[in-house]
Amino acid sequence: MKKVTDAPFLQDFVEATQNIYRLGWAERNGGNISYLIGEDEAKEYLDLDNALRTIPTGFDARGVEGKIFLVTGAGKYFRNVIKDPAANLGIIRVGADGASADVLWGFKDGGRPTSEFSAHILSHRARLSVDPENKIVMHCHPNYTMAMTYSHELDEAKFTRTLWSLNTECIVDFPDGVGVLPWMPCGTPEIGAATAEKLKEFRIVVWAIHGIYAVGRNMDEAFGLIETVEKTATTYLIGSHLPIVNRIPDDGLAELCSIYDKKNYRKDFLPELSEKYK
Ligand code: 13P
Ligand code: ZN
């Protein structure tokens, strides 16, 4: 059996927590990530027949029973993950009843999965229903994205259009747009269910006055989505004391989608499209 700490999925994961911490998007225990590991890959590193212990999920996780996830621990700091992965992370397998999960590795101090476990697992289930190759659910607290939710309308069409219109890369990177949830208490099955519902439609969900969720087929995709939203929220807020006199017009955004072959962009988020692009 190979060492879990040598596994590419673990190394990728640790690197992501380091980058997010260094960028200032995960203060204290802020942020959580989960990574769906295929059974064939997992069994190179883990004894899948012998759980260390079994824990309650606290919600109905049926739909992803038997699936294996590497996930950050509740109350654990991204800053510390690199120093001691087995204390700050764990690998769990969801039980057949969806009400329990086996711990296969990690959480060595008696830890448990993130308080946003329901948001993560329900989001994986929702995302897999529209993209069977999805592997990552990532949550953190990027500064400017959070600040944008203090002053920008939370209407997701308007929020998306602001981002798209202020950075040429945005519509190319997320033509599917950005979902937005109003402020809600976190760590509950309700916010988990609301996030999962949005992730059937979007790969990015902004949690007002809290942070962001993104999904992807790999770490780069999820990270890149958050990075692009945060970059654009930053430039938007740098200029927010000045009137915006130049932005990409709706037809310009449609033209970008045509150049980069993005067929399914959210035309319904662009109210000023000309007949040519409707
Ligand atoms: P956890 O420490 O439980 O992962 O919580 C951090 C967080 O960001 C809550 O939204
Ligand atoms: Zn959070």
CSV table of C-alpha atoms and ligand atoms in Angstrom, one decimal:
chain,number,residue,atom,x,y,z
A,1,MET,CA,0.0,0.0,0.0
A,2,LYS,CA,1.4,3.4,-1.0
A,3,LYS,CA,1.5,6.3,1.5
A,4,VAL,CA,-1.6,8.6,1.4
A,5,THR,CA,0.7,11.7,1.8
A,6,ASP,CA,2.3,10.7,-1.6
A,7,ALA,CA,-1.0,10.6,-3.4
A,8,PRO,CA,-1.4,13.2,-6.1
A,9,PHE,CA,-4.9,14.0,-4.9
A,10,LEU,CA,-3.5,14.8,-1.4
A,11,GLN,CA,-0.6,16.8,-2.7
A,12,ASP,CA,-2.9,18.8,-5.0
A,13,PHE,CA,-5.2,19.4,-2.0
A,14,VAL,CA,-2.5,20.6,0.3
A,15,GLU,CA,-1.2,22.9,-2.3
A,16,ALA,CA,-4.6,24.5,-2.8
A,17,THR,CA,-5.0,25.1,0.9
A,18,GLN,CA,-1.6,26.8,1.0
A,19,ASN,CA,-2.4,29.0,-2.0
A,20,ILE,CA,-5.8,30.0,-0.6
A,21,TYR,CA,-4.3,30.8,2.8
A,22,ARG,CA,-1.5,32.9,1.3
A,23,LEU,CA,-4.0,34.9,-0.8
A,24,GLY,CA,-5.8,35.8,2.4
A,25,TRP,CA,-9.0,34.0,1.4
A,26,ALA,CA,-9.1,31.6,4.5
A,27,GLU,CA,-8.5,33.4,7.8
A,28,ARG,CA,-8.4,31.2,10.9
A,29,ASN,CA,-10.6,28.1,10.1
A,30,GLY,CA,-12.3,29.9,7.2
A,31,GLY,CA,-12.8,27.8,4.1
A,32,ASN,CA,-13.3,24.1,3.3
A,33,ILE,CA,-12.6,21.9,0.4
A,34,SER,CA,-13.8,18.4,-0.6
A,35,TYR,CA,-12.3,16.1,-3.3
A,36,LEU,CA,-14.1,13.1,-4.8
A,37,ILE,CA,-11.6,10.3,-5.1
A,38,GLY,CA,-12.3,7.4,-7.4
A,39,GLU,CA,-12.3,4.0,-5.8
A,40,ASP,CA,-9.5,2.6,-8.0
A,41,GLU,CA,-7.3,5.5,-7.0
A,42,ALA,CA,-8.3,5.3,-3.4
A,43,LYS,CA,-7.5,1.6,-3.0
A,44,GLU,CA,-3.8,2.2,-4.0
A,45,TYR,CA,-3.5,4.2,-0.7
A,46,LEU,CA,-6.2,3.0,1.7
A,47,ASP,CA,-7.6,-0.1,3.1
A,48,LEU,CA,-11.2,0.4,2.0
A,49,ASP,CA,-12.5,-2.6,4.1
A,50,ASN,CA,-11.3,-1.3,7.5
A,51,ALA,CA,-12.7,2.0,8.7
A,52,LEU,CA,-11.0,3.8,11.6
A,53,ARG,CA,-14.4,4.8,12.9
A,54,THR,CA,-17.9,5.7,11.8
A,55,ILE,CA,-19.5,9.1,12.2
A,56,PRO,CA,-23.0,10.5,11.6
A,57,THR,CA,-23.3,12.7,8.5
A,58,GLY,CA,-26.1,14.7,10.1
A,59,PHE,CA,-28.2,14.8,6.9
A,60,ASP,CA,-29.5,12.5,4.1
A,61,ALA,CA,-26.5,11.8,1.9
A,62,ARG,CA,-28.1,9.2,-0.2
A,63,GLY,CA,-27.2,9.6,-3.9
A,64,VAL,CA,-23.5,9.6,-3.1
A,65,GLU,CA,-23.4,6.5,-0.9
A,66,GLY,CA,-20.2,4.5,-1.3
A,67,LYS,CA,-18.3,7.6,-2.6
A,68,ILE,CA,-15.0,8.5,-1.1
A,69,PHE,CA,-14.1,12.1,-0.3
A,70,LEU,CA,-11.0,13.9,1.0
A,71,VAL,CA,-12.3,16.8,3.1
A,72,THR,CA,-11.0,19.5,5.4
A,73,GLY,CA,-11.8,19.2,9.1
A,74,ALA,CA,-14.3,21.3,11.1
A,75,GLY,CA,-12.5,24.2,12.8
A,76,LYS,CA,-9.2,23.4,11.1
A,77,TYR,CA,-6.9,26.1,9.7
A,78,PHE,CA,-5.8,26.0,6.0
A,79,ARG,CA,-2.5,27.5,7.3
A,80,ASN,CA,-1.8,24.3,9.3
A,81,VAL,CA,-2.8,21.7,6.6
A,82,ILE,CA,0.8,21.4,5.2
A,83,LYS,CA,2.3,20.9,8.7
A,84,ASP,CA,0.0,18.0,9.6
A,85,PRO,CA,-2.4,16.8,6.8
A,86,ALA,CA,-3.7,13.8,8.9
A,87,ALA,CA,-4.9,16.1,11.7
A,88,ASN,CA,-6.4,18.7,9.5
A,89,LEU,CA,-7.9,16.6,6.7
A,90,GLY,CA,-9.7,13.3,6.5
A,91,ILE,CA,-10.9,10.7,4.0
A,92,ILE,CA,-14.4,9.4,4.5
A,93,ARG,CA,-16.7,7.0,2.6
A,94,VAL,CA,-20.4,7.8,2.7
A,95,GLY,CA,-22.4,4.8,4.1
A,96,ALA,CA,-25.1,3.0,2.3
A,97,ASP,CA,-27.8,4.6,4.4
A,98,GLY,CA,-26.5,8.2,3.7
A,99,ALA,CA,-26.8,8.8,7.5
A,100,SER,CA,-23.2,7.8,8.4
A,101,ALA,CA,-19.7,7.8,7.0
A,102,ASP,CA,-16.6,5.7,7.6
A,103,VAL,CA,-13.4,7.5,8.3
A,104,LEU,CA,-10.7,5.8,6.3
A,105,TRP,CA,-7.8,8.1,7.0
A,106,GLY,CA,-7.0,11.3,8.9
A,107,PHE,CA,-9.0,13.3,11.5
A,108,LYS,CA,-6.5,11.8,13.8
A,109,ASP,CA,-7.3,14.0,16.8
A,110,GLY,CA,-10.9,12.8,16.8
A,111,GLY,CA,-11.8,15.5,14.2
A,112,ARG,CA,-14.7,15.5,11.9
A,113,PRO,CA,-15.5,16.9,8.5
A,114,THR,CA,-16.1,20.6,8.0
A,115,SER,CA,-19.3,22.2,9.5
A,116,GLU,CA,-20.2,22.7,5.8
A,117,PHE,CA,-20.2,19.0,5.2
A,118,SER,CA,-23.8,19.1,4.0
A,119,ALA,CA,-23.1,21.9,1.6
A,120,HIS,CA,-20.2,19.9,0.2
A,121,ILE,CA,-21.8,16.5,-0.1
A,122,LEU,CA,-25.1,17.8,-1.4
A,123,SER,CA,-23.2,20.0,-3.9
A,124,HIS,CA,-21.2,17.0,-5.2
A,125,ARG,CA,-24.4,15.1,-5.6
A,126,ALA,CA,-26.1,18.0,-7.5
A,127,ARG,CA,-23.0,18.7,-9.6
A,128,LEU,CA,-22.5,15.0,-10.6
A,129,SER,CA,-26.1,15.0,-11.8
A,130,VAL,CA,-25.1,17.5,-14.5
A,131,ASP,CA,-21.4,16.8,-14.8
A,132,PRO,CA,-20.4,13.2,-14.0
A,133,GLU,CA,-16.7,14.3,-14.1
A,134,ASN,CA,-16.9,16.8,-11.3
A,135,LYS,CA,-14.5,16.2,-8.4
A,136,ILE,CA,-14.0,19.4,-6.4
A,137,VAL,CA,-16.1,21.6,-4.2
A,138,MET,CA,-14.2,24.5,-2.9
A,139,HIS,CA,-15.3,27.2,-0.4
A,140,CYS,CA,-13.4,30.2,0.9
A,141,HIS,CA,-13.7,33.9,1.9
A,142,PRO,CA,-12.1,36.1,-0.8
A,143,ASN,CA,-11.9,39.7,0.4
A,144,TYR,CA,-13.2,41.7,-2.6
A,145,THR,CA,-15.9,39.1,-3.6
A,146,MET,CA,-17.2,39.5,0.0
A,147,ALA,CA,-17.0,43.3,-0.2
A,148,MET,CA,-18.8,43.3,-3.5
A,149,THR,CA,-21.8,41.7,-1.8
A,150,TYR,CA,-22.0,44.6,0.7
A,151,SER,CA,-22.9,47.1,-2.0
A,152,HIS,CA,-23.9,45.4,-5.2
A,153,GLU,CA,-27.4,44.2,-5.8
A,154,LEU,CA,-27.6,40.4,-5.2
A,155,ASP,CA,-29.6,39.7,-8.3
A,156,GLU,CA,-27.5,37.0,-10.0
A,157,ALA,CA,-28.1,38.3,-13.5
A,158,LYS,CA,-26.9,41.8,-12.5
A,159,PHE,CA,-24.1,40.5,-10.4
A,160,THR,CA,-22.8,38.3,-13.3
A,161,ARG,CA,-23.2,41.0,-15.9
A,162,THR,CA,-21.1,43.4,-13.7
A,163,LEU,CA,-18.3,40.9,-13.6
A,164,TRP,CA,-18.5,40.0,-17.2
A,165,SER,CA,-18.6,43.6,-18.4
A,166,LEU,CA,-15.5,44.6,-16.4
A,167,ASN,CA,-13.0,41.9,-17.3
A,168,THR,CA,-12.6,40.4,-20.7
A,169,GLU,CA,-11.7,37.0,-19.3
A,170,CYS,CA,-14.9,36.5,-17.2
A,171,ILE,CA,-17.5,35.5,-19.8
A,172,VAL,CA,-14.9,33.2,-21.4
A,173,ASP,CA,-14.1,31.5,-18.0
A,174,PHE,CA,-17.7,31.3,-16.6
A,175,PRO,CA,-20.2,31.7,-19.5
A,176,ASP,CA,-22.6,29.8,-17.2
A,177,GLY,CA,-22.6,32.9,-14.9
A,178,VAL,CA,-22.5,33.2,-11.1
A,179,GLY,CA,-25.3,32.1,-8.7
A,180,VAL,CA,-25.9,34.3,-5.7
A,181,LEU,CA,-27.5,33.4,-2.4
A,182,PRO,CA,-28.7,36.0,0.1
A,183,TRP,CA,-27.1,35.9,3.5
A,184,MET,CA,-28.1,32.8,5.4
A,185,PRO,CA,-26.7,31.2,8.5
A,186,CYS,CA,-23.9,28.8,7.6
A,187,GLY,CA,-23.3,25.3,8.6
A,188,THR,CA,-26.9,24.2,8.2
A,189,PRO,CA,-28.5,21.7,5.8
A,190,GLU,CA,-30.7,24.6,4.5
A,191,ILE,CA,-27.7,26.5,3.1
A,192,GLY,CA,-26.3,23.2,1.9
A,193,ALA,CA,-29.5,22.4,0.0
A,194,ALA,CA,-29.7,26.0,-1.4
A,195,THR,CA,-26.1,25.9,-2.6
A,196,ALA,CA,-26.5,22.5,-4.2
A,197,GLU,CA,-29.6,23.6,-6.1
A,198,LYS,CA,-27.7,26.6,-7.5
A,199,LEU,CA,-24.7,24.3,-8.5
A,200,LYS,CA,-27.0,22.4,-10.9
A,201,GLU,CA,-27.0,25.6,-13.0
A,202,PHE,CA,-23.8,27.4,-12.1
A,203,ARG,CA,-20.2,26.4,-11.2
A,204,ILE,CA,-19.8,29.4,-8.9
A,205,VAL,CA,-22.1,30.4,-6.1
A,206,VAL,CA,-21.5,33.6,-4.1
A,207,TRP,CA,-22.7,33.5,-0.5
A,208,ALA,CA,-23.5,37.1,0.4
A,209,ILE,CA,-21.6,38.5,3.3
A,210,HIS,CA,-19.7,35.2,3.7
A,211,GLY,CA,-17.7,33.9,0.7
A,212,ILE,CA,-17.9,31.8,-2.4
A,213,TYR,CA,-18.3,28.2,-3.6
A,214,ALA,CA,-16.9,26.8,-6.8
A,215,VAL,CA,-16.8,23.4,-8.3
A,216,GLY,CA,-14.7,21.8,-11.0
A,217,ARG,CA,-13.3,18.6,-12.6
A,218,ASN,CA,-10.0,19.4,-10.9
A,219,MET,CA,-8.4,21.8,-8.5
A,220,ASP,CA,-7.3,24.2,-11.2
A,221,GLU,CA,-10.8,24.6,-12.5
A,222,ALA,CA,-12.4,25.4,-9.1
A,223,PHE,CA,-9.5,27.6,-8.0
A,224,GLY,CA,-9.4,29.4,-11.3
A,225,LEU,CA,-13.1,30.3,-11.1
A,226,ILE,CA,-12.7,31.8,-7.7
A,227,GLU,CA,-9.5,33.6,-8.7
A,228,THR,CA,-11.2,35.2,-11.7
A,229,VAL,CA,-14.3,36.4,-9.7
A,230,GLU,CA,-12.0,37.7,-7.0
A,231,LYS,CA,-9.7,39.5,-9.4
A,232,THR,CA,-12.7,41.2,-11.1
A,233,ALA,CA,-14.4,42.1,-7.8
A,234,THR,CA,-11.0,43.7,-6.8
A,235,THR,CA,-10.8,45.9,-9.9
A,236,TYR,CA,-14.5,46.7,-9.6
A,237,LEU,CA,-14.0,48.0,-6.0
A,238,ILE,CA,-10.8,49.8,-6.8
A,239,GLY,CA,-12.8,51.9,-9.2
A,240,SER,CA,-16.0,52.1,-7.2
A,241,HIS,CA,-15.5,55.7,-6.1
A,242,LEU,CA,-15.4,56.8,-9.8
A,243,PRO,CA,-18.2,56.6,-12.3
A,244,ILE,CA,-17.8,53.6,-14.7
A,245,VAL,CA,-17.8,55.1,-18.2
A,246,ASN,CA,-16.3,52.1,-20.1
A,247,ARG,CA,-17.6,48.6,-19.9
A,248,ILE,CA,-17.8,45.7,-22.4
A,249,PRO,CA,-21.2,46.1,-24.1
A,250,ASP,CA,-23.5,43.1,-24.2
A,251,ASP,CA,-22.8,42.6,-27.9
A,252,GLY,CA,-19.1,42.6,-27.2
A,253,LEU,CA,-19.6,39.8,-24.6
A,254,ALA,CA,-21.6,37.8,-27.2
A,255,GLU,CA,-18.7,38.4,-29.7
A,256,LEU,CA,-16.2,36.9,-27.2
A,257,CYS,CA,-18.4,33.9,-26.8
A,258,SER,CA,-18.5,33.4,-30.5
A,259,ILE,CA,-14.6,33.8,-30.8
A,260,TYR,CA,-14.0,31.3,-27.9
A,261,ASP,CA,-16.8,29.0,-29.0
A,262,LYS,CA,-18.9,29.3,-25.8
A,263,LYS,CA,-22.3,28.3,-27.0
A,264,ASN,CA,-24.3,28.1,-23.8
A,265,TYR,CA,-23.6,31.5,-22.2
A,266,ARG,CA,-26.4,33.1,-20.3
A,267,LYS,CA,-28.0,35.3,-22.9
A,268,ASP,CA,-30.8,36.0,-20.5
A,269,PHE,CA,-28.3,37.9,-18.4
A,270,LEU,CA,-27.6,40.3,-21.2
A,271,PRO,CA,-30.6,42.7,-21.7
A,272,GLU,CA,-29.0,44.9,-24.3
A,273,LEU,CA,-28.1,42.2,-26.9
A,274,SER,CA,-28.8,43.3,-30.5
A,275,GLU,CA,-30.9,41.2,-32.9
A,276,LYS,CA,-27.7,39.8,-34.4
A,277,TYR,CA,-26.9,37.9,-31.2
A,278,LYS,CA,-30.3,37.1,-29.8
B,1,13P,P1,-15.2,24.8,9.1
B,1,13P,O1,-14.0,25.1,9.9
B,1,13P,O2,-16.2,24.0,9.8
B,1,13P,O3,-14.8,24.2,7.8
B,1,13P,O4,-15.9,26.2,8.8
B,1,13P,C1,-15.3,27.2,8.1
B,1,13P,C2,-16.2,28.0,7.2
B,1,13P,O5,-15.7,28.7,6.3
B,1,13P,C3,-17.6,28.0,7.5
B,1,13P,O6,-18.4,28.5,6.4
B,2,ZN,ZN,-17.1,30.0,5.2
